[in-house]
mmCIF file of C-alpha atoms in Angstrom:
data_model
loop_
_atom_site.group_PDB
_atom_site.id
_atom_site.type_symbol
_atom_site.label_atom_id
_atom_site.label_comp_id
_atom_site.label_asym_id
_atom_site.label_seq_id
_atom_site.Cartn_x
_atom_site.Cartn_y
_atom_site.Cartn_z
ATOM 1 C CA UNK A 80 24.468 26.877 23.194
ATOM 2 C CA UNK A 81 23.159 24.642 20.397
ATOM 3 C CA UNK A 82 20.241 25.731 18.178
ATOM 4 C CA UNK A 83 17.337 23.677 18.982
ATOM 5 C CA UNK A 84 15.734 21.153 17.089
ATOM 6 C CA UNK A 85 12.711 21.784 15.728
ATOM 7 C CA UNK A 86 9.812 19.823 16.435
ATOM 8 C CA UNK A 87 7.834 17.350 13.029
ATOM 9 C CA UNK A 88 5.268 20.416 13.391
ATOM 10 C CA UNK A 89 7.820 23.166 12.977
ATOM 11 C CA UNK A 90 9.667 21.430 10.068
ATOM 12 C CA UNK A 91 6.045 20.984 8.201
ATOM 13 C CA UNK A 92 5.612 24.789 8.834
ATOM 14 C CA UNK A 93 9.260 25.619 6.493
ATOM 15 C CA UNK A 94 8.998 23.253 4.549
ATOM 16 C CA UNK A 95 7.167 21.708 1.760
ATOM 17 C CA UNK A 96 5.385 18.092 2.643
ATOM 18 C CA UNK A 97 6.308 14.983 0.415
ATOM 19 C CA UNK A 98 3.309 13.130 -0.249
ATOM 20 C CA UNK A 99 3.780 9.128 -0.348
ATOM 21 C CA UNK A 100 1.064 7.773 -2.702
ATOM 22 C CA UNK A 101 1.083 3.852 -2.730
ATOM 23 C CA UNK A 102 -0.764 2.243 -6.138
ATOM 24 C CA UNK A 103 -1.858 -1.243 -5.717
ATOM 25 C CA UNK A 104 -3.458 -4.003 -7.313
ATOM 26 C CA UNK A 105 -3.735 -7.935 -8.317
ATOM 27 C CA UNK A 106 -0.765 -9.174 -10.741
ATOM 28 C CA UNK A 107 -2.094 -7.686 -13.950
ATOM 29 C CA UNK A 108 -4.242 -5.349 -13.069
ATOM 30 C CA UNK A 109 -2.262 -2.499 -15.220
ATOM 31 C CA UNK A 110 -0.653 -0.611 -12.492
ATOM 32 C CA UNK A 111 2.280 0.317 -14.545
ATOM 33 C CA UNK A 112 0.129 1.291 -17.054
ATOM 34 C CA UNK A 113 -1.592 3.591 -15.002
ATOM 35 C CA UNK A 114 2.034 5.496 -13.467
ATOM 36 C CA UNK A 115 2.995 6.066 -16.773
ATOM 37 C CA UNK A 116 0.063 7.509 -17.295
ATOM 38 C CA UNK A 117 0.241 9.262 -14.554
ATOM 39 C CA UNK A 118 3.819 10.392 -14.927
ATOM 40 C CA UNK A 119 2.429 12.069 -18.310
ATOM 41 C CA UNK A 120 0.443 14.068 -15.884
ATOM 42 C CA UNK A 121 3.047 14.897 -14.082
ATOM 43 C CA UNK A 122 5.756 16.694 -15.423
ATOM 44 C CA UNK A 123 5.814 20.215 -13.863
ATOM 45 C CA UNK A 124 6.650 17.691 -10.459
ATOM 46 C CA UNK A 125 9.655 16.034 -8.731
ATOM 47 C CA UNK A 126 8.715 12.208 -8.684
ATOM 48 C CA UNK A 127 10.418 9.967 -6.586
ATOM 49 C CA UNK A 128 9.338 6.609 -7.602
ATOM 50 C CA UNK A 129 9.402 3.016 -5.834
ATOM 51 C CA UNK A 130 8.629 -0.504 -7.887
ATOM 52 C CA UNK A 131 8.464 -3.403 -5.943
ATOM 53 C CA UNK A 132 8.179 -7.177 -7.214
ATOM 54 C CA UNK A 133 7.498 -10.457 -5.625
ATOM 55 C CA UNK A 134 9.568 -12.574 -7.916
ATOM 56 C CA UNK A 135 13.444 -12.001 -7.839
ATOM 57 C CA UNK A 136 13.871 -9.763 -10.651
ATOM 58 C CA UNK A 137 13.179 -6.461 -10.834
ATOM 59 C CA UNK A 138 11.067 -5.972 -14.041
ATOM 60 C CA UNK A 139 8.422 -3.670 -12.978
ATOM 61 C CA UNK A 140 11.691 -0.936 -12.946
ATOM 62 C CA UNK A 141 11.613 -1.737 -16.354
ATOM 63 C CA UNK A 142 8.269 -1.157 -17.632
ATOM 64 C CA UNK A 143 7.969 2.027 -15.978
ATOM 65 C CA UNK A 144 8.104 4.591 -18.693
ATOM 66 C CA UNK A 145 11.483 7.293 -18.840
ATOM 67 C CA UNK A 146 10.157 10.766 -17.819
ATOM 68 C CA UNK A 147 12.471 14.097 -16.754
ATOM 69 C CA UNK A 148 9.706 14.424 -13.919
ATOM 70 C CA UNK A 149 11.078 10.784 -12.064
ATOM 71 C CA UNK A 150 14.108 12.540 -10.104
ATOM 72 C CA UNK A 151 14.809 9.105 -8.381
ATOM 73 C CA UNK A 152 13.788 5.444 -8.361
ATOM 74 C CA UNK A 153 14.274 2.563 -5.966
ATOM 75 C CA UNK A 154 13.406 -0.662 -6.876
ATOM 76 C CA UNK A 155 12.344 -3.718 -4.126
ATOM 77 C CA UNK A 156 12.273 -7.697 -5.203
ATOM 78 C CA UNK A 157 11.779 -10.763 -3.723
ATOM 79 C CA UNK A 158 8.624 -10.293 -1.307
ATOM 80 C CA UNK A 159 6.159 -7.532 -1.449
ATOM 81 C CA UNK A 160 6.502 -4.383 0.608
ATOM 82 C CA UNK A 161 4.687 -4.793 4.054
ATOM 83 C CA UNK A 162 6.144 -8.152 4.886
ATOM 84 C CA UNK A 163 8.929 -8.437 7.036
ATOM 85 C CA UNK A 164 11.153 -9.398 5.031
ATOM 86 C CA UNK A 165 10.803 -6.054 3.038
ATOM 87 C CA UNK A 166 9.044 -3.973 5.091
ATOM 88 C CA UNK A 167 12.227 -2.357 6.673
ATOM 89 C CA UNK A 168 13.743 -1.776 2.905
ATOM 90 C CA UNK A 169 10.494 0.098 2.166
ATOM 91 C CA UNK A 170 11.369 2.502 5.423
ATOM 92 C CA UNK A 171 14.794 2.713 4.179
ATOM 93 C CA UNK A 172 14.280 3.507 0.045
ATOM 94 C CA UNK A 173 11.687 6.366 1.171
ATOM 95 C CA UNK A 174 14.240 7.692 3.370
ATOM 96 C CA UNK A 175 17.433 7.519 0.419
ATOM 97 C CA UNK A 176 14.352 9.324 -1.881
ATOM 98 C CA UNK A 177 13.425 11.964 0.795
ATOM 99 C CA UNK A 178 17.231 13.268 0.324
ATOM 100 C CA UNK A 179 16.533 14.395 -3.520
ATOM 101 C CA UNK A 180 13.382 16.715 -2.340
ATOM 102 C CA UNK A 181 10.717 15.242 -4.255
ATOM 103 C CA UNK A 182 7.347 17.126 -4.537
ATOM 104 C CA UNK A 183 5.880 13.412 -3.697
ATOM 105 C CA UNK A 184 6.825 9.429 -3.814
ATOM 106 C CA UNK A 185 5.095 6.959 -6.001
ATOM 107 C CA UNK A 186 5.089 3.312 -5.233
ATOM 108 C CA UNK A 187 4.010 0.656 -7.029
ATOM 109 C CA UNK A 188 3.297 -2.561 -4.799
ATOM 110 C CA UNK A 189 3.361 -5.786 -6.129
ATOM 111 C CA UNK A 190 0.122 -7.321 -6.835
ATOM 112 C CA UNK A 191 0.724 -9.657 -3.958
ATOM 113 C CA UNK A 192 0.545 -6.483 -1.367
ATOM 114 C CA UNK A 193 -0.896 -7.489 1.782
ATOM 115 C CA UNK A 194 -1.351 -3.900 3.246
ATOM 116 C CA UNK A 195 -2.644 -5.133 6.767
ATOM 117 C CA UNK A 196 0.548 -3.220 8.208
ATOM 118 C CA UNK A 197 0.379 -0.189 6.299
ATOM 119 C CA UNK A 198 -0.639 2.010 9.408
ATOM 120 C CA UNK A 199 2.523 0.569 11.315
ATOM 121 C CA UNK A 200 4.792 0.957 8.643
ATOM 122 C CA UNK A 201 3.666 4.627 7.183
ATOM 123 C CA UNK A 202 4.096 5.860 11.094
ATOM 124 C CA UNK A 203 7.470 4.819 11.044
ATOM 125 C CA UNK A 204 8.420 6.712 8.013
ATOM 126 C CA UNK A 205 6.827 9.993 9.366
ATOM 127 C CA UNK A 206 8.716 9.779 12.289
ATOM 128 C CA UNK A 207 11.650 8.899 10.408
ATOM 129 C CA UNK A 208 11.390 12.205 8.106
ATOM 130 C CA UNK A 209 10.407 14.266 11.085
ATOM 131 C CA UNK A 210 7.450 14.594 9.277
ATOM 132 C CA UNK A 211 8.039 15.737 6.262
ATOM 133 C CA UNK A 212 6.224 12.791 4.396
ATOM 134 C CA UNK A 213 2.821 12.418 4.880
ATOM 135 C CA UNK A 214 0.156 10.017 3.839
ATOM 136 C CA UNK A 215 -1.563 11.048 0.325
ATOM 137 C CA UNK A 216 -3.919 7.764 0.038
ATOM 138 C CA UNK A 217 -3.799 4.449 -1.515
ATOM 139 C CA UNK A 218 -4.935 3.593 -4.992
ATOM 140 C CA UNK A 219 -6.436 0.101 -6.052
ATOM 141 C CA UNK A 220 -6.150 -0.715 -9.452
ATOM 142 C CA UNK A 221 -8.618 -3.206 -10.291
ATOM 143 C CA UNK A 222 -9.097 -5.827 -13.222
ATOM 144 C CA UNK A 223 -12.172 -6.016 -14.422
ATOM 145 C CA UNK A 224 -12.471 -8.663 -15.956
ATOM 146 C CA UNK A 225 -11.018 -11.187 -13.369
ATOM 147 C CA UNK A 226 -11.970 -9.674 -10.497
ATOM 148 C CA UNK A 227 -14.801 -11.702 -9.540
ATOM 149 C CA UNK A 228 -12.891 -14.992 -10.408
ATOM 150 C CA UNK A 229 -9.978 -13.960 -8.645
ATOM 151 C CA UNK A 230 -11.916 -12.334 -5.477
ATOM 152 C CA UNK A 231 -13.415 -15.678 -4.420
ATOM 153 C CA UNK A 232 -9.873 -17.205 -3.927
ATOM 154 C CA UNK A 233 -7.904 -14.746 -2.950
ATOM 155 C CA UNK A 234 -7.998 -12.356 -0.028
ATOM 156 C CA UNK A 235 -5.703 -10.297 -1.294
ATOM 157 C CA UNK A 236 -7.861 -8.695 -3.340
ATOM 158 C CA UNK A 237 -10.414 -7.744 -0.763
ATOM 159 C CA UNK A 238 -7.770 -6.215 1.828
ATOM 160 C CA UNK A 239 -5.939 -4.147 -1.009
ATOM 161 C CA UNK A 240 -9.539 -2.927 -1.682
ATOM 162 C CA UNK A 241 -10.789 -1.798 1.995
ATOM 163 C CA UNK A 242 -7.361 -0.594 2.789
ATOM 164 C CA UNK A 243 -7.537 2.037 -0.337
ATOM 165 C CA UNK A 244 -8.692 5.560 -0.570
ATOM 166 C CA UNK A 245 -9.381 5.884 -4.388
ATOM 167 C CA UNK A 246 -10.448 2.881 -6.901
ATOM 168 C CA UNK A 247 -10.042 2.379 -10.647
ATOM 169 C CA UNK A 248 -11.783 -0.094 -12.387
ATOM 170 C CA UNK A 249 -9.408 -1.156 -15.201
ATOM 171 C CA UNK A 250 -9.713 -2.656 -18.678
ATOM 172 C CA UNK A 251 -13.677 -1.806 -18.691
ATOM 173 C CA UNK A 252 -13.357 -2.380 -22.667
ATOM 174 C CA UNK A 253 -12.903 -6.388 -21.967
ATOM 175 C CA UNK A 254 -16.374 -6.590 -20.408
ATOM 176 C CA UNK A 255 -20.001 -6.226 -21.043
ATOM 177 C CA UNK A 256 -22.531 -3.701 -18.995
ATOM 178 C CA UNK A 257 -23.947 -6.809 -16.863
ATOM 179 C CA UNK A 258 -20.358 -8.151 -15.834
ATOM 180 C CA UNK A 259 -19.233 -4.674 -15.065
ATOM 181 C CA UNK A 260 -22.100 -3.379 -12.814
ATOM 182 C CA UNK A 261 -21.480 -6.487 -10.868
ATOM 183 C CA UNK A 262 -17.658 -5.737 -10.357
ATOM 184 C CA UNK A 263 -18.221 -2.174 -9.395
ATOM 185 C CA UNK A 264 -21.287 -3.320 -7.187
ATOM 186 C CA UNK A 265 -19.169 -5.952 -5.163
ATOM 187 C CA UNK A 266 -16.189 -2.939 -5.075
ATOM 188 C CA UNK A 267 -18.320 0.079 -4.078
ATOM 189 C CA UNK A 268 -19.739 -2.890 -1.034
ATOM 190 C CA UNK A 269 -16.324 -3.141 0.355
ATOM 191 C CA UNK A 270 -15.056 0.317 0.078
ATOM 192 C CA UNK A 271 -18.409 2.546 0.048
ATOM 193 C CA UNK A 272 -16.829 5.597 0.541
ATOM 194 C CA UNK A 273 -13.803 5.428 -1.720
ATOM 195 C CA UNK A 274 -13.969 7.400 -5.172
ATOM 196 C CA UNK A 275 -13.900 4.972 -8.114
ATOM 197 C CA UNK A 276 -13.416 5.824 -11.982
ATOM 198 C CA UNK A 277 -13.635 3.411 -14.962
ATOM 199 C CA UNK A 278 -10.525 3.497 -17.668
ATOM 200 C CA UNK A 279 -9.298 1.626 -20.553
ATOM 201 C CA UNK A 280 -5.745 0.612 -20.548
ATOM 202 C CA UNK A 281 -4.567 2.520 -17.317
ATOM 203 C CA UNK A 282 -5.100 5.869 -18.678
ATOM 204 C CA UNK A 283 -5.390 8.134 -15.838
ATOM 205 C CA UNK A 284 -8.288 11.109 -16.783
ATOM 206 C CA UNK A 285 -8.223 14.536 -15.452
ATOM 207 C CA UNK A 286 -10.962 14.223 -13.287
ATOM 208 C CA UNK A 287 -8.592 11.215 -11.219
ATOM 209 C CA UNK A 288 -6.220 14.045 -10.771
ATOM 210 C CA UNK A 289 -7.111 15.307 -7.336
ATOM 211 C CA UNK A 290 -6.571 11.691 -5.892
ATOM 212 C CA UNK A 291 -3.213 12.396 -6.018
ATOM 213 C CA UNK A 292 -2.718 15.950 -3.838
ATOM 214 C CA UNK A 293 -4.964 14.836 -0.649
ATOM 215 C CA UNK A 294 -3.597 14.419 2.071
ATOM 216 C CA UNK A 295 -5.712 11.401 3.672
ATOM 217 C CA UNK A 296 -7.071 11.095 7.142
ATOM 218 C CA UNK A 297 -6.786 7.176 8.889
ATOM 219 C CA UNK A 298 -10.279 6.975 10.558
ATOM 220 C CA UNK A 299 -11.290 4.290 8.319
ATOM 221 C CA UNK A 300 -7.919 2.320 7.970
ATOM 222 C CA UNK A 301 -7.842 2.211 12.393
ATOM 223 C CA UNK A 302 -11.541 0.733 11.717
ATOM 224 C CA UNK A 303 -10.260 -2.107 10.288
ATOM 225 C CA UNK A 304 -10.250 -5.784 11.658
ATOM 226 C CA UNK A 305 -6.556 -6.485 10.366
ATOM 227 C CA UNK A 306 -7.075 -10.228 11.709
ATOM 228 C CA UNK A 307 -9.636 -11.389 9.234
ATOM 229 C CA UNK A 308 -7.011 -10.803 6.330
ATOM 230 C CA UNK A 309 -4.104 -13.144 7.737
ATOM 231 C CA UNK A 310 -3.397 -15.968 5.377
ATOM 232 C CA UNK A 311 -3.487 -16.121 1.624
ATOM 233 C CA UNK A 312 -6.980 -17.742 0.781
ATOM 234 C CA UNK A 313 -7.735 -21.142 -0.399
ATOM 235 C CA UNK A 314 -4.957 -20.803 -2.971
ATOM 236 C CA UNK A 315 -1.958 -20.266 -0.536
ATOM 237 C CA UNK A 316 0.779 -18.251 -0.924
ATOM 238 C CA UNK A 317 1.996 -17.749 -4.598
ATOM 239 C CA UNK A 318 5.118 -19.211 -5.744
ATOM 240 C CA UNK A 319 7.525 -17.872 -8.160
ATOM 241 C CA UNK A 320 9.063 -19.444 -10.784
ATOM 242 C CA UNK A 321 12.105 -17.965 -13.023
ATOM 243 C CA UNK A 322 13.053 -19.304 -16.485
ATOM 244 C CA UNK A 323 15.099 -18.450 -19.432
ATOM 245 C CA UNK A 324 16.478 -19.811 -22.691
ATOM 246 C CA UNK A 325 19.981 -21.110 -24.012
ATOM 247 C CA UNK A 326 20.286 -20.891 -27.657
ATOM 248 C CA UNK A 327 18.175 -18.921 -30.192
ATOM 249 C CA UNK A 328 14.436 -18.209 -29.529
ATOM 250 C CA UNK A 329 12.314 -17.045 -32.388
ATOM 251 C CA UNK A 330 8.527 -15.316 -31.622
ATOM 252 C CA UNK A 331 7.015 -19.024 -32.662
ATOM 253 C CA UNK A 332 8.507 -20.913 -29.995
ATOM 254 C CA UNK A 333 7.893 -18.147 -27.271
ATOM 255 C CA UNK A 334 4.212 -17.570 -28.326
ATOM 256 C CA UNK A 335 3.520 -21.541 -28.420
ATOM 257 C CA UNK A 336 5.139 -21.562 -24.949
ATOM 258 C CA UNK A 337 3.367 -18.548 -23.540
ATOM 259 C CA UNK A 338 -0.158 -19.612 -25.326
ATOM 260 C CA UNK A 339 -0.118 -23.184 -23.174
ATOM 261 C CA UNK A 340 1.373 -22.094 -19.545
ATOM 262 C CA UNK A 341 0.313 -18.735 -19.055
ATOM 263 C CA UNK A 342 -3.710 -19.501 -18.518
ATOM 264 C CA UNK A 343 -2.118 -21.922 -15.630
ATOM 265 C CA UNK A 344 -0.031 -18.644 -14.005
ATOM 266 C CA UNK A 345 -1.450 -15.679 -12.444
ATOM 267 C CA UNK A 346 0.999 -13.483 -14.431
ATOM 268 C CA UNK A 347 4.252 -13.791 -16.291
ATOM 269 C CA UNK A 348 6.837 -10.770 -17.450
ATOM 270 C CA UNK A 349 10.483 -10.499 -18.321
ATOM 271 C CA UNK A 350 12.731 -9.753 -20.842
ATOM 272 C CA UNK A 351 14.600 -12.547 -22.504
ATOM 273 C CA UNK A 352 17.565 -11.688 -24.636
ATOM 274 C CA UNK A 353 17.278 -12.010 -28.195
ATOM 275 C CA UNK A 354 20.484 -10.985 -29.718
ATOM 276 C CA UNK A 355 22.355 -7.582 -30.435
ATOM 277 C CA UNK A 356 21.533 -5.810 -27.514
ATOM 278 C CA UNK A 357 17.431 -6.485 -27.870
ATOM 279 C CA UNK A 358 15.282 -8.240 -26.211
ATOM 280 C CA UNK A 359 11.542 -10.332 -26.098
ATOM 281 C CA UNK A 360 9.297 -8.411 -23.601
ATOM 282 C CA UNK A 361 6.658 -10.834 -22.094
ATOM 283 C CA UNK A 362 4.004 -9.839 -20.689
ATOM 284 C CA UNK A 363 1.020 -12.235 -19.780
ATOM 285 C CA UNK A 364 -1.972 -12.172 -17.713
ATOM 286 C CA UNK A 365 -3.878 -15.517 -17.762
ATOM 287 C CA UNK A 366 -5.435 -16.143 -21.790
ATOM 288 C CA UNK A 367 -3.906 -12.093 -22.777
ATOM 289 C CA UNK A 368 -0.483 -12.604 -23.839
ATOM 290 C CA UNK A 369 1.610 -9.598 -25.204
ATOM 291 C CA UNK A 370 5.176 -10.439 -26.975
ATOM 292 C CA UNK A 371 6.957 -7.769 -28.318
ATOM 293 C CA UNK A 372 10.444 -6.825 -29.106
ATOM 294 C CA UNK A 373 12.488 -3.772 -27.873
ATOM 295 C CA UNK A 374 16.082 -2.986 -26.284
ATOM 296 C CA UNK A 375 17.408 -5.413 -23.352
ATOM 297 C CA UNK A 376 17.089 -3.032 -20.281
ATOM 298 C CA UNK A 377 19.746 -1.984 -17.928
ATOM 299 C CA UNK A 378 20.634 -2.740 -14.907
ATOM 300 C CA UNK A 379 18.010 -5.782 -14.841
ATOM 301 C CA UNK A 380 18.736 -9.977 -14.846
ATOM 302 C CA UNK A 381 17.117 -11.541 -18.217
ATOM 303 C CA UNK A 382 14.485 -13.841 -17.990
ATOM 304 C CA UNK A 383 10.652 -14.271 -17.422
ATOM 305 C CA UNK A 384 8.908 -14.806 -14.015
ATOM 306 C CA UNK A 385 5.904 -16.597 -13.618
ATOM 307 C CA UNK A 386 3.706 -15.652 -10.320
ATOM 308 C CA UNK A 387 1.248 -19.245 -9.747
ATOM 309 C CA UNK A 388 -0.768 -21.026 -7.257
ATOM 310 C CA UNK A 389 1.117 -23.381 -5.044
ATOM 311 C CA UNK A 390 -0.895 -25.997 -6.671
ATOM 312 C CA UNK A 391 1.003 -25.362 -9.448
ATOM 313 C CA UNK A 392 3.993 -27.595 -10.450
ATOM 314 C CA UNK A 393 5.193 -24.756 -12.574
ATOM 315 C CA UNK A 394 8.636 -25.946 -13.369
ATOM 316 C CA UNK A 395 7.070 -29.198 -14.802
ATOM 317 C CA UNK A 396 4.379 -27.130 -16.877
ATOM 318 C CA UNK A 397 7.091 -25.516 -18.641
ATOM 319 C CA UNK A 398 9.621 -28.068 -19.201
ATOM 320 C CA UNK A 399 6.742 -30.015 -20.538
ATOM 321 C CA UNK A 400 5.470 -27.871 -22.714
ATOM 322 C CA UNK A 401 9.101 -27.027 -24.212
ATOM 323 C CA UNK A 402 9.579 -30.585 -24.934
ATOM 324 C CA UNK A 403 6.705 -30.383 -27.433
ATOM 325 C CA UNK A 404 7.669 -27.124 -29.089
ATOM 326 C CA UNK A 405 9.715 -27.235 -32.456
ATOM 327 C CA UNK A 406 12.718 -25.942 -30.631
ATOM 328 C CA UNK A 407 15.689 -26.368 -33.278
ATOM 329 C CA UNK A 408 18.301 -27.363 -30.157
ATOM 330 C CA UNK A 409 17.281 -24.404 -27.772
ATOM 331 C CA UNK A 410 17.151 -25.639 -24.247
ATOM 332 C CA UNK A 411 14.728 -24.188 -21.367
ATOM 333 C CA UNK A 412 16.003 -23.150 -18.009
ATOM 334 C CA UNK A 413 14.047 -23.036 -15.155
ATOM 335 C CA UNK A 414 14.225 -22.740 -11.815
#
């Protein structure tokens, strides 16, 4: 006769659960920065770590710092995570990282997340692993210094927030007292009960530790009228655009480029080849533009993506603006 099969409740009692901790967040709100930091934390632990972008390339892979703790990644482009066009993907990387044994999955979400689904999707996965991965919480990473802008277009913002079980208010250097007691006042409204922390720069403290090692009930996530978050807000749907350069590109022309079109984008990143195996690293959120130089990744396309508003001709923002750059023959492609 067969052994039998042990029940999800047996296989939880032998062995060790596999927390899956999901970090959102608008484009730009620093939740890279705020893994690695986290990863620094970290590194007595088995990581298993997802990254998934909206555009077609897979940058945020990328940016994610190297760390002996990260014992498998899986990277997602092209949509975010609970769509349909993804969502089955996100069931089927946390399955392919549930074979190394990790002592707990990371994912990053694209800034784009609509997490409406996540109650749907994370029940799948449990019954999928026979329960062995269970639901440690969602973390909003918020921008606080265009939050408020952002939050009256956008209902992304809002459902990321009331879907979350920890907040951190980000880049709390870049605003005054006044401008920051409103942001955590219109947060703490949405999500009263959530535990929220200030930072600079996505450092993660020691007192945001114990975020990470609950496992979290769903009372207030079944409370939630998912209808009222259909739709993308008076800006539509973002749009992607991709673009990279032919010929030789010094810093000048990129930060001239970058400077003009990125206030018009909700956030740009990429590498773009410069040359003996380095590489420009963009990355832009609205007027803060960083451009830095460093080895061409792995494993990743070259170029820059720019996340906009549909009412955005993007392509014909950046082909302008190239025409009236100093470009010494170097030609801008874009698609």
């Amino acid at each position: 006769m067969p052994p039998a099969v042990p029940s999800p409740t047996e296989l939880r009692r032998t062995t060790p659960p596999i927390g899956l901790h999901i970090v959102t967040g608008f484009l730009g709100s620093g939740k890279t920065s705020v893994i690695n930091s986290l990863l620094g934390h970290l590194k007595d632990r088995k990581i298993g770590l997802i990254t998934n972008d909206f555009g077609p390339i897979a940058v945020d892979s990328a940016l994610v710092a190297s760390s002996s703790s990260v014992v498998a990644t899986k990277s997602l482009s092209g949509g975010q995570l609970f769509c349909s066009c993804l969502s089955g993907s996100f069931v089927g990387a946390v399955e392919a990282l549930v074979a190394h044994d990790p002592d707990m999955i990371v994912v990053e979400a694209s800034g784009l997340a609509k997490p409406a689904p996540l109650l749907e999707i994370v029940s799948v996965i449990t019954n999928r692993s026979a329960g062995r991965v269970v639901y440690g919480g969602m973390l909003c990473v918020v921008d606080a210094p265009r939050y408020h802008l952002l939050s009256q277009a956008l209902t992304t913002l809002e459902e990321q927030l009331v879907f979350s079980d920890a907040i951190i208010l980000n880049k709390t250097d870049l605003v005054d007292t006044s401008t920051l007691a409103m942001v955590t006042a219109e947060v703490h409204q949405l999500r009263p009960l959530a535990p929220c922390f200030q930072t600079t720069h996505g450092t993660i403290g020691p007192d945001m530790l114990s975020i990470w090692e609950t496992e979290v009930a769903w009372d207030h996530i079944r409370s939630i009228d998912t209808t009222a978050y259909k739709g993308w807000g008076v800006y539509g749907r973002p749009e992607t655009v991709v673009f990279f350069i032919e010929g030789d590109a010094d810093r000048a022309m990129l930060e001239a480029l970058l400077a003009e079109t990125s206030v018009h984008m909700l956030r740009m990143k990429g590498f773009l080849p410069s040359g003996n195996g380095k590489a420009w690293k963009v990355d832009a959120v609205g007027p803060y533009v960083q451009l830095g130089e460093c080895g061409m990744p792995g494993g990743i396309e070259g170029g820059v993506v720019g996340i906009h508003a549909a009412s955005v001709d993007a392509k014909t923002l950046l082909l302008d603006t190239w025409s009236r750059i100093d470009t010494h023959g170097a030609r801008l492609v874009v698609s």
